[in-house]
Coordinates of C-alpha atoms in Angstrom, one line a residue:
X7 CA 0.0 0.0 0.0
X8 CA 1.0 3.6 -0.5
X9 CA 3.3 5.0 2.2
X10 CA 4.1 1.5 3.7
X11 CA 7.8 2.5 3.6
X12 CA 7.2 5.7 5.6
X13 CA 4.9 3.8 8.1
X14 CA 7.6 1.2 8.6
X15 CA 10.2 3.9 9.2
X16 CA 7.8 5.6 11.7
X17 CA 7.2 2.4 13.6
X18 CA 10.7 1.0 13.7
X19 CA 13.1 3.9 13.4
X20 CA 11.6 7.3 14.0
X21 CA 12.9 8.7 17.3
X22 CA 15.0 5.7 18.1
X23 CA 18.4 7.0 17.1
X24 CA 20.8 9.4 19.0
X25 CA 19.3 12.4 17.3
X26 CA 15.5 12.9 17.6
X27 CA 13.6 15.3 15.3
X28 CA 11.7 18.0 17.2
X29 CA 10.6 19.5 13.9
X30 CA 11.3 18.5 10.3
X31 CA 10.1 19.7 6.9
X32 CA 9.4 16.6 4.6
X33 CA 8.5 18.5 1.4
X34 CA 10.2 17.4 -1.8
X35 CA 11.2 19.9 -4.5
X36 CA 9.3 18.1 -7.2
X37 CA 6.1 18.4 -5.1
X38 CA 5.5 14.7 -5.2
X39 CA 5.5 14.7 -1.3
X40 CA 4.7 17.2 1.3
X41 CA 4.5 16.9 5.1
X42 CA 6.3 17.5 8.4
X43 CA 7.3 16.2 11.8
X44 CA 6.5 18.0 15.0
X45 CA 6.6 17.2 18.7
X46 CA 5.7 18.1 22.2
X47 CA 5.7 16.8 25.8
X48 CA 2.4 15.6 27.3
X49 CA 1.3 15.2 30.9
X50 CA 1.2 11.5 31.9
X51 CA -2.5 11.7 32.9
X52 CA -3.5 12.8 29.4
X53 CA -1.3 10.4 27.5
X54 CA -3.8 7.5 27.1
X55 CA -6.5 9.9 25.9
X56 CA -4.1 11.4 23.3
X57 CA -3.4 8.0 21.8
X58 CA -7.1 7.4 21.1
X59 CA -7.0 9.9 18.3
X60 CA -4.8 10.2 15.2
X61 CA -4.6 14.0 14.8
X62 CA -2.0 16.3 16.1
X63 CA -2.8 17.6 19.6
X64 CA -0.5 20.6 19.3
X65 CA 0.0 22.6 16.1
X66 CA 3.2 24.3 15.0
X67 CA 3.3 27.7 16.7
X68 CA 0.8 26.8 19.4
X69 CA 1.4 26.3 23.1
X70 CA 2.8 29.5 24.4
X71 CA 1.6 31.4 27.5
X72 CA -1.7 33.1 27.3
X73 CA -4.6 34.8 29.1
X74 CA -7.6 32.5 29.8
X75 CA -11.1 34.1 29.5
X76 CA -14.1 32.3 31.2
X77 CA -17.2 34.4 31.6
X78 CA -16.3 37.4 33.7
X79 CA -13.0 35.8 34.9
X80 CA -9.6 36.2 33.3
X81 CA -6.3 34.7 34.4
X82 CA -2.8 34.0 33.0
X83 CA -1.3 30.6 32.4
X84 CA 2.2 29.9 31.3
X85 CA 1.1 26.4 30.0
X86 CA -2.6 26.6 29.2
X87 CA -2.8 22.9 28.1
X88 CA -1.4 19.5 29.0
X89 CA 0.8 19.8 25.9
X90 CA 4.2 21.4 26.4
X91 CA 5.9 22.6 23.1
X92 CA 9.7 22.3 22.9
X93 CA 9.7 24.2 19.6
X94 CA 7.5 27.3 19.1
X95 CA 7.2 29.0 15.7
X96 CA 7.2 32.7 16.2
X97 CA 4.9 34.6 13.8
X98 CA 4.8 38.4 13.4
X99 CA 1.8 38.9 11.0
X100 CA 4.2 39.2 8.0
X101 CA 5.8 42.3 9.3
X102 CA 8.9 40.5 10.4
X103 CA 10.4 37.2 9.4
X104 CA 9.1 34.2 11.4
X105 CA 11.5 31.8 13.2
X106 CA 11.4 28.8 15.4
X107 CA 12.5 29.1 19.0
X108 CA 13.6 26.4 21.5
X109 CA 11.9 26.3 24.9
X110 CA 13.9 28.4 27.3
X111 CA 13.0 26.0 30.1
X112 CA 14.9 23.2 28.3
X113 CA 17.8 25.6 27.5
X114 CA 18.1 26.7 31.1
X115 CA 17.6 23.2 32.5
X116 CA 20.6 21.9 30.6
X117 CA 22.5 25.3 30.7
X118 CA 22.9 25.2 26.9
X119 CA 24.9 27.9 25.1
X120 CA 23.3 29.1 21.8
X121 CA 26.0 29.1 19.2
X122 CA 24.2 31.0 16.4
X123 CA 27.1 30.9 14.0
X124 CA 27.2 27.0 13.9
X125 CA 23.4 26.8 14.4
X126 CA 23.4 24.7 17.5
X127 CA 23.0 24.6 21.3
X128 CA 26.0 23.2 23.1
X129 CA 27.1 22.3 26.6
X130 CA 30.5 21.3 28.1
X131 CA 31.0 18.0 29.9
X132 CA 33.1 17.7 33.1
X133 CA 36.3 17.9 31.1
X134 CA 35.3 20.9 29.0
X135 CA 34.5 18.9 25.9
X136 CA 31.9 20.7 23.9
X137 CA 28.8 18.5 23.2
X138 CA 26.3 19.5 20.6
X139 CA 22.8 19.1 22.1
X140 CA 20.5 20.7 19.6
X141 CA 21.3 21.4 16.0
X142 CA 19.1 23.2 13.5
X143 CA 18.5 24.7 10.1
X144 CA 15.5 26.1 8.3
X145 CA 14.2 22.6 7.6
X146 CA 14.8 20.6 10.8
X147 CA 15.6 20.8 14.5
X148 CA 17.2 17.8 16.1
X149 CA 17.9 17.1 19.8
X150 CA 20.4 14.6 21.3
X151 CA 18.4 11.7 22.7
X152 CA 20.0 11.6 26.2
X153 CA 19.2 15.3 26.8
X154 CA 15.6 15.0 25.7
X155 CA 15.1 12.0 27.9
X156 CA 16.6 13.6 31.0
X157 CA 14.3 16.7 30.4
X158 CA 11.3 14.3 30.1
X159 CA 12.3 12.6 33.4
X160 CA 12.8 15.9 35.2
X161 CA 9.3 17.2 34.1
X162 CA 7.7 13.7 34.4
X163 CA 6.1 14.2 31.0
X164 CA 6.0 11.8 28.0
X165 CA 7.0 12.8 24.5
X166 CA 4.7 12.8 21.4
X167 CA 6.3 12.8 17.9
X168 CA 3.7 13.9 15.3
X169 CA 4.1 12.9 11.7
X170 CA 2.2 13.8 8.5
X171 CA 3.2 12.9 4.9
X172 CA 1.2 13.3 1.8
X173 CA 2.4 11.5 -1.4
X174 CA 0.9 12.5 -4.8
X175 CA 0.7 10.1 -7.8
X176 CA -0.4 10.2 -11.4
X177 CA -2.6 7.1 -11.3
X178 CA -6.3 7.1 -10.2
X179 CA -6.0 4.1 -7.9
X180 CA -7.3 4.5 -4.3
X181 CA -7.6 2.1 -1.4
X182 CA -10.0 2.0 1.6
X183 CA -9.2 4.4 4.4
X184 CA -7.4 3.0 7.4
X185 CA -7.3 3.9 11.1
X186 CA -5.1 2.3 13.7
X187 CA -5.0 3.2 17.4
X188 CA -2.1 1.7 19.3
X189 CA -0.4 2.1 22.6
X190 CA 2.8 3.6 21.0
X191 CA 1.7 4.5 17.4
X192 CA -1.7 5.8 16.3
X193 CA -2.3 6.8 12.7
X194 CA -4.8 7.2 9.9
X195 CA -4.2 6.7 6.2
X196 CA -6.6 8.0 3.6
X197 CA -6.8 8.9 -0.1
X198 CA -8.3 11.8 -2.1
X199 CA -7.9 13.9 -5.2
X200 CA -4.5 15.6 -5.5
X201 CA -4.3 19.3 -5.0
X202 CA -0.9 19.5 -6.8
X203 CA -0.9 20.2 -10.6
X204 CA 0.3 17.2 -12.6
X205 CA -1.0 14.6 -10.1
X206 CA -4.4 12.9 -9.8
X207 CA -4.5 11.2 -6.4
X208 CA -2.8 11.7 -3.0
X209 CA -2.2 9.3 -0.1
X210 CA -1.9 10.8 3.4
X211 CA -0.5 9.3 6.6
X212 CA -1.3 11.3 9.7
X213 CA -0.5 10.3 13.3
X214 CA 1.7 10.3 16.4
X215 CA 4.3 8.2 18.1
X216 CA 4.6 8.0 21.9
X217 CA 7.8 7.8 24.0
X218 CA 7.5 7.3 27.8
X219 CA 9.6 9.1 30.4
X220 CA 11.6 7.4 33.0
X221 CA 10.8 7.5 36.7
X222 CA 12.4 10.6 38.2
X223 CA 15.8 9.9 39.9
X224 CA 19.0 11.9 40.0
X225 CA 20.5 9.6 37.4
X226 CA 17.5 9.7 35.0
X227 CA 17.4 13.5 35.0
X228 CA 21.1 13.8 34.2
X229 CA 22.2 13.4 30.6
X230 CA 25.8 12.7 31.7
X231 CA 26.6 9.1 32.8
X232 CA 27.0 9.0 36.6
X233 CA 29.2 5.9 36.5
X234 CA 32.8 7.1 36.4
X235 CA 35.5 4.9 34.9
X236 CA 38.8 4.7 36.8
X237 CA 42.1 3.9 35.2
X238 CA 44.8 1.7 36.7
X239 CA 48.2 3.1 37.4
X240 CA 51.6 1.7 38.2
X241 CA 52.2 1.9 42.0
X242 CA 55.2 -0.3 42.5
X243 CA 58.0 -2.2 40.7
X244 CA 60.1 -1.2 37.6
X245 CA 59.5 -1.0 33.9
X246 CA 59.4 -4.7 33.4
X247 CA 57.8 -6.1 36.6
X248 CA 55.2 -3.8 38.1
X249 CA 51.9 -3.7 40.0
X250 CA 48.9 -1.6 38.9
X251 CA 45.9 -0.5 40.9
X252 CA 42.7 1.5 40.2
X253 CA 42.7 5.1 41.2
X254 CA 39.1 4.9 42.4
X255 CA 39.6 7.0 45.5
X256 CA 36.7 5.4 47.5
X257 CA 38.4 2.0 47.3
X258 CA 41.7 3.2 48.6
X259 CA 43.0 2.9 52.2
X260 CA 43.1 6.0 54.3
X261 CA 44.2 7.2 57.8
X262 CA 40.7 6.5 59.2
X263 CA 40.8 2.7 58.8
X264 CA 39.0 2.5 55.4
X265 CA 39.7 -0.2 52.8
X266 CA 42.5 -1.9 54.9
X267 CA 44.8 -4.0 52.6
X268 CA 44.4 -1.8 49.6
X269 CA 47.0 0.8 48.5
X270 CA 46.8 4.1 50.3
X271 CA 45.1 7.2 48.9
X272 CA 48.5 9.0 49.1
X273 CA 50.4 6.4 47.1
X274 CA 52.7 8.4 44.8
X275 CA 52.3 7.7 41.1
X276 CA 55.0 9.0 38.6
X277 CA 54.8 10.3 35.1
X278 CA 57.1 11.6 32.4
X279 CA 57.4 15.4 32.4
X280 CA 56.0 15.3 28.8
X281 CA 52.5 14.8 30.4
X282 CA 52.5 18.5 31.1
X283 CA 53.0 19.6 27.5
X284 CA 49.3 19.3 26.7
X285 CA 48.5 21.9 29.4
X286 CA 51.4 24.3 28.6
X287 CA 50.3 24.3 24.9
X288 CA 46.8 25.5 25.7
X289 CA 47.0 28.3 28.2
X290 CA 43.5 29.5 27.2
X291 CA 42.1 26.3 28.7
X292 CA 44.6 25.2 31.4
X293 CA 46.7 26.9 34.0
X294 CA 49.8 25.1 35.3
X295 CA 51.2 26.6 38.5
X296 CA 53.4 25.5 41.3
X297 CA 52.0 22.1 42.5
X298 CA 48.7 22.2 40.5
X299 CA 47.0 22.1 37.2
X300 CA 43.6 23.7 36.6
X301 CA 41.2 23.2 33.7
X302 CA 39.6 26.6 33.8
X303 CA 36.0 26.3 35.0
X304 CA 36.0 22.5 35.4
X305 CA 38.7 20.8 37.5
X306 CA 42.0 21.1 39.3
X307 CA 44.5 18.6 40.6
X308 CA 47.5 18.8 42.9
X309 CA 50.8 17.7 41.3
X310 CA 54.5 17.6 42.2
X311 CA 56.1 19.5 39.3
X312 CA 59.2 20.5 41.3
X313 CA 61.3 17.5 40.3
X314 CA 63.5 18.0 37.2
X315 CA 63.0 14.5 35.8
X316 CA 59.3 13.5 36.4
X317 CA 55.9 14.5 37.8
X318 CA 54.3 12.9 40.8
X319 CA 50.6 12.7 41.7
X320 CA 48.9 10.9 44.5
X321 CA 46.8 7.9 43.3
X322 CA 43.7 9.0 45.1
X323 CA 43.9 12.5 43.6
X324 CA 44.0 11.0 40.1
X325 CA 40.6 9.3 40.7
X326 CA 38.9 12.1 42.7
X327 CA 40.0 15.2 40.9
X328 CA 40.1 14.6 37.1
X329 CA 37.5 13.0 34.8
X330 CA 37.9 9.6 33.2
X331 CA 39.0 11.0 29.8
X332 CA 41.8 13.0 31.5
X333 CA 43.0 9.9 33.4
X334 CA 43.6 8.2 30.0
X335 CA 46.0 11.1 29.1
X336 CA 48.0 10.7 32.3
X337 CA 48.1 6.9 32.0
X338 CA 49.9 7.1 28.6
X339 CA 52.8 8.8 30.4
X340 CA 52.8 6.6 33.6
X341 CA 56.2 5.3 34.6
X342 CA 57.2 2.8 37.3
X343 CA 58.4 4.2 40.8
X344 CA 61.6 2.2 40.7
X345 CA 63.3 4.2 43.5
X346 CA 61.8 7.6 42.6
X347 CA 60.7 10.0 45.3
X348 CA 58.6 13.1 45.4
X349 CA 60.4 16.4 45.6
X350 CA 61.4 18.0 48.8
X351 CA 59.0 20.9 48.2
X352 CA 56.0 18.6 47.6
X353 CA 56.9 16.4 50.6
X354 CA 57.0 19.3 53.0
X355 CA 53.8 20.8 51.6
X356 CA 51.6 17.7 51.3
X357 CA 53.0 15.4 54.0
X358 CA 54.3 17.8 56.6
X359 CA 51.9 20.6 56.0
X360 CA 54.8 23.1 55.9
X361 CA 55.3 26.1 53.6
X362 CA 58.1 25.3 51.1
X363 CA 59.7 27.3 48.3
X364 CA 59.6 25.9 44.8
X365 CA 62.7 24.2 43.5
X366 CA 62.1 24.1 39.8
X367 CA 63.7 27.0 38.0
X368 CA 60.6 27.8 35.9
X369 CA 58.4 27.8 39.0
X370 CA 60.9 29.9 40.9
X371 CA 61.1 32.5 38.1
X372 CA 57.3 32.7 37.7
X373 CA 57.0 33.1 41.5
X374 CA 59.7 35.7 41.8
X375 CA 59.2 37.8 38.6
X376 CA 55.7 39.3 39.5
X377 CA 56.9 40.1 43.0
X378 CA 60.0 41.8 41.7
X379 CA 57.9 43.9 39.3
X380 CA 55.6 44.9 42.1
X381 CA 58.4 46.0 44.4
X382 CA 60.1 48.0 41.6
X383 CA 56.9 49.9 40.8
X384 CA 56.1 50.6 44.4
X385 CA 59.5 52.2 44.9
X386 CA 60.0 54.1 41.6
X387 CA 56.5 54.5 40.3
X388 CA 57.2 53.0 36.8
X389 CA 57.8 49.5 35.3
X390 CA 61.3 48.4 34.5
X391 CA 59.6 45.6 32.4
X392 CA 56.4 46.7 30.7
X393 CA 53.3 44.5 31.4
X394 CA 52.6 42.0 28.6
X395 CA 49.7 42.8 26.3
X396 CA 46.6 40.6 26.2
X397 CA 47.9 38.8 23.1
X398 CA 51.2 38.0 24.8
X399 CA 50.1 36.9 28.2
X400 CA 50.3 33.3 27.1
X401 CA 54.1 33.8 26.9
X402 CA 54.3 34.0 30.7
X403 CA 51.6 31.4 31.3
X404 CA 53.3 28.9 29.1
X405 CA 56.9 29.5 30.2
X406 CA 58.3 26.3 31.7
X407 CA 61.3 24.1 32.1
X408 CA 61.6 21.9 29.1
X409 CA 59.7 18.6 29.3
X410 CA 61.9 17.0 26.7
X411 CA 65.2 17.6 25.0
X412 CA 63.5 18.8 21.8
X413 CA 64.9 21.8 19.8
X414 CA 61.4 23.1 19.0
X415 CA 60.4 23.3 22.7
X416 CA 63.7 25.0 23.5
X417 CA 63.2 27.6 20.8
X418 CA 59.6 28.4 21.9
X419 CA 60.7 28.9 25.5
X420 CA 63.6 31.1 24.5
X421 CA 61.2 33.2 22.5
X422 CA 58.8 33.5 25.5
X423 CA 61.5 34.4 28.0
X424 CA 62.9 37.1 25.6
X425 CA 59.4 38.6 25.2
X426 CA 58.8 38.7 29.0
X427 CA 62.1 40.3 29.7
X428 CA 64.4 41.9 27.0
X429 CA 61.5 42.9 24.6
X430 CA 59.6 44.3 27.6
X431 CA 62.4 46.6 28.9
X432 CA 61.0 50.1 29.5
X433 CA 63.4 51.9 27.0
X434 CA 61.3 55.1 27.0
X435 CA 61.5 55.6 30.8
X436 CA 65.2 54.6 31.1
X437 CA 66.1 57.1 28.3
X438 CA 64.1 59.8 30.1
X439 CA 65.9 59.3 33.3
X440 CA 69.3 58.9 31.7
X441 CA 68.8 61.9 29.3
X442 CA 69.7 59.7 26.3
X443 CA 68.1 58.4 23.1
X444 CA 69.5 54.9 23.1
X445 CA 67.5 52.4 21.1
X446 CA 69.5 49.3 22.0
X447 CA 67.5 48.0 25.0
X448 CA 70.2 45.8 26.5
X449 CA 73.0 48.4 26.1
X450 CA 70.6 51.0 27.7
X451 CA 69.6 48.7 30.5
X452 CA 73.3 47.9 31.3
X453 CA 74.1 51.6 31.5
X454 CA 71.1 52.4 33.6
X455 CA 71.7 49.7 36.3
X456 CA 75.4 50.8 36.2
X457 CA 74.3 54.1 37.7
X458 CA 73.4 52.0 40.8
X459 CA 76.8 50.3 40.8
X460 CA 75.6 47.1 39.3
X461 CA 78.4 45.4 37.3
X462 CA 77.6 45.2 33.6
X463 CA 78.9 41.6 33.6
X464 CA 75.7 40.7 35.2
X465 CA 73.7 41.5 32.1
X466 CA 76.2 40.0 29.5
X467 CA 74.2 36.8 29.3
X468 CA 71.2 38.9 28.1
X469 CA 73.1 39.6 24.8
X470 CA 73.6 35.9 24.4
X471 CA 69.9 35.2 25.1
X472 CA 68.9 37.8 22.5
X473 CA 71.4 36.3 20.1
X474 CA 69.9 32.9 20.4
X475 CA 66.5 34.4 19.6
X476 CA 67.6 36.6 16.7
X477 CA 70.1 34.2 15.1
X478 CA 68.3 30.9 15.8
X479 CA 64.7 31.1 16.8
X480 CA 63.5 34.0 14.6
X481 CA 65.8 33.3 11.6
X482 CA 67.6 30.6 9.8
X483 CA 70.6 29.3 11.8
X484 CA 74.2 30.0 10.8
X485 CA 77.6 30.6 12.2
X486 CA 76.4 33.4 14.4
X487 CA 74.0 31.1 16.2
X488 CA 76.6 28.4 16.6
X489 CA 79.0 31.0 18.1
X490 CA 76.3 32.2 20.5
X491 CA 75.4 28.8 21.9
X492 CA 79.0 27.8 22.2
X493 CA 79.7 31.0 24.2
X494 CA 76.7 30.1 26.5
X495 CA 77.9 26.4 26.7
X496 CA 74.6 25.1 25.2
X497 CA 74.8 21.6 23.7
X498 CA 72.0 20.1 21.5
X499 CA 72.0 17.0 23.7
X500 CA 71.7 19.0 26.9
X501 CA 68.9 21.6 26.1
X502 CA 66.9 20.9 29.3
X503 CA 69.8 21.8 31.6
X504 CA 70.8 24.7 29.3
X505 CA 67.4 26.4 29.6
X506 CA 67.2 25.8 33.3
X507 CA 70.6 27.5 33.6
X508 CA 69.3 30.5 31.6
X509 CA 66.3 30.8 34.0
X510 CA 68.7 30.5 37.0
X511 CA 70.8 33.4 35.6
X512 CA 67.7 35.5 35.0
X513 CA 66.6 34.9 38.6
X514 CA 70.0 35.8 39.9
X515 CA 70.0 39.0 37.8
X516 CA 66.6 40.0 39.3
X517 CA 67.9 39.2 42.8
X518 CA 70.9 41.5 42.3
X519 CA 68.6 44.3 41.1
X520 CA 66.4 43.8 44.1
X521 CA 69.3 43.9 46.5
X522 CA 71.3 46.8 45.0
X523 CA 68.6 49.0 43.5
X524 CA 65.2 48.3 45.2
X525 CA 66.6 47.7 48.7
X526 CA 70.0 49.5 48.2

């Protein structure tokens, strides 16, 4: 029979996939078919009654708040019927273009962000991964199944998916009308003379499909899975013979007698320093600081990043503080303990509860540099190093001791350090004070601090640092670059130690300036 293919799709497939249509235009360009899909939520008490008919209970554009008039009484109702529209077509009497609007209650319930450019509503999961929840265009609006079902559970309302399709044909054949009322699908199929030029007869299928909501629980009203997966990490042994255990924090032993016999919550787990590169590379999303990593707006975890050779994290923190997807990233860099220990700084802070200064040169520099700038400005009323602009802030945020002996990482960190320091020297203010017009920043800086009896030898390494940037990082390398790194005793196989040495010399220079100029 006509439209059996469409009826089979309605019965077996419509609304069963990950994306459910809230509205869809079914018209064909050749006008052989016209129709649409629409939907709404329905109160449970009215559901059985609704399935005793085949017609649409809510028309496109209906269902908004209204005033109710009854005799001499008038009152306002936000939902004047048992049918709740998820999509409302907004009409403006032809004066303005109509458009379809998503229920603000659903948008607010899931805290969806309307990305108009990509024509979708999105939300972030617990790791900041963007999830498309609703996507739309002029002809259809689709919602992700899990988010629709969680909204249904929260409101304790069922879901009706209306369908209507008319197919036109050139023959004159008609069949008897049909009407089927079911518990999940109700429809009517009938025939008549076509109203489209070039066709003689139409067949129309009109009906609705019902989807029941779940009982309201915390889990059913949450589109995100509650069951968190926990990765196993190496807790003892070496690279060939090791023991692994789950980081599920609620299964670990603690100081209160819990889970006796299992590894302790504070079991140290070790990782290659390269594990941090992901976070350094995306300062807009992550902040790496002394003893912590933070995914902005989502999570944070305590880490030991004061050791020069590896990173250490407590087993329980891995399970408690970062989502499952992030644990997978850490697991790929997991290494065996094999005699390793956490840094002195982290041991004193986390185990003894004592304040402890950072040991890693990058953390020491990033701790000391802002304090030095503040002290200088308080004393002299101007900045010796100009503040970084918004577009260059990532240079300070991403500055770090090298995680690997890679030339690319060395080059980028040299570039960041030069921007923070040499490129940011306040040439204008120093020239004003000195009464000069010197444009070479390092030469001017050397002369300026010389007026405070600071030996120029202290700044000589700055010329080498600038030389590395200009002859190697910013341009093709040549003999000048080779001479520069030789003078600074930098070897390709020893880039990690070389950059740490540069940071140490920069810290030492700032310390001398603080002692002889700020406090002198």
